[in-house]
JSON list of C-alpha atoms in Angstrom, two decimals:
[
{"chain": "H", "resi": 1, "resn": "UNK", "atom": "CA", "xyz": [206.69, -22.39, 215.63]},
{"chain": "H", "resi": 2, "resn": "UNK", "atom": "CA", "xyz": [205.46, -21.91, 212.07]},
{"chain": "H", "resi": 3, "resn": "UNK", "atom": "CA", "xyz": [204.72, -18.29, 213.00]},
{"chain": "H", "resi": 4, "resn": "UNK", "atom": "CA", "xyz": [208.27, -17.70, 214.27]},
{"chain": "H", "resi": 5, "resn": "UNK", "atom": "CA", "xyz": [209.71, -19.06, 211.12]},
{"chain": "H", "resi": 6, "resn": "UNK", "atom": "CA", "xyz": [207.51, -16.74, 209.12]},
{"chain": "H", "resi": 7, "resn": "UNK", "atom": "CA", "xyz": [208.63, -13.79, 211.27]},
{"chain": "H", "resi": 8, "resn": "UNK", "atom": "CA", "xyz": [212.30, -14.80, 210.73]},
{"chain": "H", "resi": 9, "resn": "UNK", "atom": "CA", "xyz": [211.77, -15.01, 206.96]},
{"chain": "H", "resi": 10, "resn": "UNK", "atom": "CA", "xyz": [209.96, -11.62, 206.99]},
{"chain": "H", "resi": 11, "resn": "UNK", "atom": "CA", "xyz": [212.77, -9.78, 208.77]},
{"chain": "H", "resi": 12, "resn": "UNK", "atom": "CA", "xyz": [215.49, -11.96, 207.33]},
{"chain": "H", "resi": 13, "resn": "UNK", "atom": "CA", "xyz": [217.02, -13.09, 210.61]},
{"chain": "H", "resi": 14, "resn": "UNK", "atom": "CA", "xyz": [216.17, -15.31, 213.65]},
{"chain": "H", "resi": 15, "resn": "UNK", "atom": "CA", "xyz": [214.58, -13.94, 216.74]},
{"chain": "H", "resi": 16, "resn": "UNK", "atom": "CA", "xyz": [217.73, -14.58, 218.82]},
{"chain": "H", "resi": 17, "resn": "UNK", "atom": "CA", "xyz": [219.80, -12.18, 216.71]},
{"chain": "H", "resi": 18, "resn": "UNK", "atom": "CA", "xyz": [216.95, -9.60, 216.62]},
{"chain": "H", "resi": 19, "resn": "UNK", "atom": "CA", "xyz": [216.73, -9.52, 220.47]},
{"chain": "H", "resi": 20, "resn": "UNK", "atom": "CA", "xyz": [220.50, -8.66, 220.74]},
{"chain": "H", "resi": 21, "resn": "UNK", "atom": "CA", "xyz": [220.63, -5.12, 221.84]},
{"chain": "H", "resi": 22, "resn": "UNK", "atom": "CA", "xyz": [222.17, -3.48, 218.67]},
{"chain": "H", "resi": 23, "resn": "UNK", "atom": "CA", "xyz": [219.90, -0.45, 219.15]},
{"chain": "H", "resi": 24, "resn": "UNK", "atom": "CA", "xyz": [218.14, 0.66, 222.36]},
{"chain": "H", "resi": 25, "resn": "UNK", "atom": "CA", "xyz": [214.69, -0.25, 220.86]},
{"chain": "H", "resi": 26, "resn": "UNK", "atom": "CA", "xyz": [215.69, -3.47, 219.08]},
{"chain": "H", "resi": 27, "resn": "UNK", "atom": "CA", "xyz": [214.71, -5.69, 221.91]},
{"chain": "H", "resi": 28, "resn": "UNK", "atom": "CA", "xyz": [211.39, -3.86, 222.42]},
{"chain": "H", "resi": 29, "resn": "UNK", "atom": "CA", "xyz": [210.54, -4.24, 218.69]},
{"chain": "H", "resi": 30, "resn": "UNK", "atom": "CA", "xyz": [211.37, -7.89, 218.66]},
{"chain": "H", "resi": 31, "resn": "UNK", "atom": "CA", "xyz": [209.21, -8.63, 221.56]},
{"chain": "H", "resi": 32, "resn": "UNK", "atom": "CA", "xyz": [206.42, -6.48, 219.98]},
{"chain": "H", "resi": 33, "resn": "UNK", "atom": "CA", "xyz": [206.63, -8.58, 216.78]},
{"chain": "H", "resi": 34, "resn": "UNK", "atom": "CA", "xyz": [206.66, -11.84, 218.83]},
{"chain": "H", "resi": 35, "resn": "UNK", "atom": "CA", "xyz": [203.50, -10.76, 220.63]},
{"chain": "H", "resi": 36, "resn": "UNK", "atom": "CA", "xyz": [201.67, -10.15, 217.40]},
{"chain": "H", "resi": 37, "resn": "UNK", "atom": "CA", "xyz": [202.74, -13.44, 215.95]},
{"chain": "H", "resi": 38, "resn": "UNK", "atom": "CA", "xyz": [201.96, -15.44, 219.10]},
{"chain": "H", "resi": 39, "resn": "UNK", "atom": "CA", "xyz": [198.54, -13.81, 219.69]},
{"chain": "H", "resi": 40, "resn": "UNK", "atom": "CA", "xyz": [196.81, -13.84, 216.29]},
{"chain": "H", "resi": 41, "resn": "UNK", "atom": "CA", "xyz": [193.46, -13.12, 217.89]},
{"chain": "H", "resi": 42, "resn": "UNK", "atom": "CA", "xyz": [194.83, -9.57, 218.42]},
{"chain": "H", "resi": 43, "resn": "UNK", "atom": "CA", "xyz": [192.56, -7.13, 216.43]},
{"chain": "H", "resi": 44, "resn": "UNK", "atom": "CA", "xyz": [194.87, -4.71, 214.76]},
{"chain": "H", "resi": 45, "resn": "UNK", "atom": "CA", "xyz": [192.01, -2.72, 213.33]},
{"chain": "H", "resi": 46, "resn": "UNK", "atom": "CA", "xyz": [190.68, -2.22, 216.87]},
{"chain": "H", "resi": 47, "resn": "UNK", "atom": "CA", "xyz": [194.11, -1.13, 218.12]},
{"chain": "H", "resi": 48, "resn": "UNK", "atom": "CA", "xyz": [194.49, 1.36, 215.25]},
{"chain": "H", "resi": 49, "resn": "UNK", "atom": "CA", "xyz": [190.92, 2.78, 216.12]},
{"chain": "H", "resi": 50, "resn": "UNK", "atom": "CA", "xyz": [191.94, 3.22, 219.78]},
{"chain": "H", "resi": 51, "resn": "UNK", "atom": "CA", "xyz": [195.39, 4.46, 219.06]},
{"chain": "H", "resi": 52, "resn": "UNK", "atom": "CA", "xyz": [195.85, 6.04, 215.56]},
{"chain": "H", "resi": 53, "resn": "UNK", "atom": "CA", "xyz": [199.54, 6.39, 216.22]},
{"chain": "H", "resi": 54, "resn": "UNK", "atom": "CA", "xyz": [200.12, 2.62, 216.46]},
{"chain": "H", "resi": 55, "resn": "UNK", "atom": "CA", "xyz": [201.88, 1.12, 213.59]},
{"chain": "H", "resi": 56, "resn": "UNK", "atom": "CA", "xyz": [201.56, -2.27, 212.01]},
{"chain": "H", "resi": 57, "resn": "UNK", "atom": "CA", "xyz": [204.75, -4.58, 211.92]},
{"chain": "H", "resi": 58, "resn": "UNK", "atom": "CA", "xyz": [205.21, -3.86, 208.23]},
{"chain": "H", "resi": 59, "resn": "UNK", "atom": "CA", "xyz": [204.94, -0.14, 208.82]},
{"chain": "H", "resi": 60, "resn": "UNK", "atom": "CA", "xyz": [207.48, -0.37, 211.56]},
{"chain": "H", "resi": 61, "resn": "UNK", "atom": "CA", "xyz": [209.91, -2.19, 209.25]},
{"chain": "H", "resi": 62, "resn": "UNK", "atom": "CA", "xyz": [209.34, 0.36, 206.60]},
{"chain": "H", "resi": 63, "resn": "UNK", "atom": "CA", "xyz": [209.76, 3.39, 208.92]},
{"chain": "H", "resi": 64, "resn": "UNK", "atom": "CA", "xyz": [212.97, 1.88, 210.37]},
{"chain": "H", "resi": 65, "resn": "UNK", "atom": "CA", "xyz": [214.63, 0.28, 207.22]},
{"chain": "H", "resi": 66, "resn": "UNK", "atom": "CA", "xyz": [217.50, 2.69, 207.39]},
{"chain": "H", "resi": 67, "resn": "UNK", "atom": "CA", "xyz": [218.50, 2.06, 211.14]}
]
């Protein structure tokens, strides 16, 4: 639960409001963020090595701040 609170403070809103389909990809991004928070054993460096086009959560936020 601590991780979800951190996520909420990072994006400035709760998960329930993020999952509301304001944009077609909103729910997908919310679940992606949830997965990374709930699975801290995930190795982002390995993911980026396997898929250089993958983006970190912070990069996703920065890339989509105007949406």
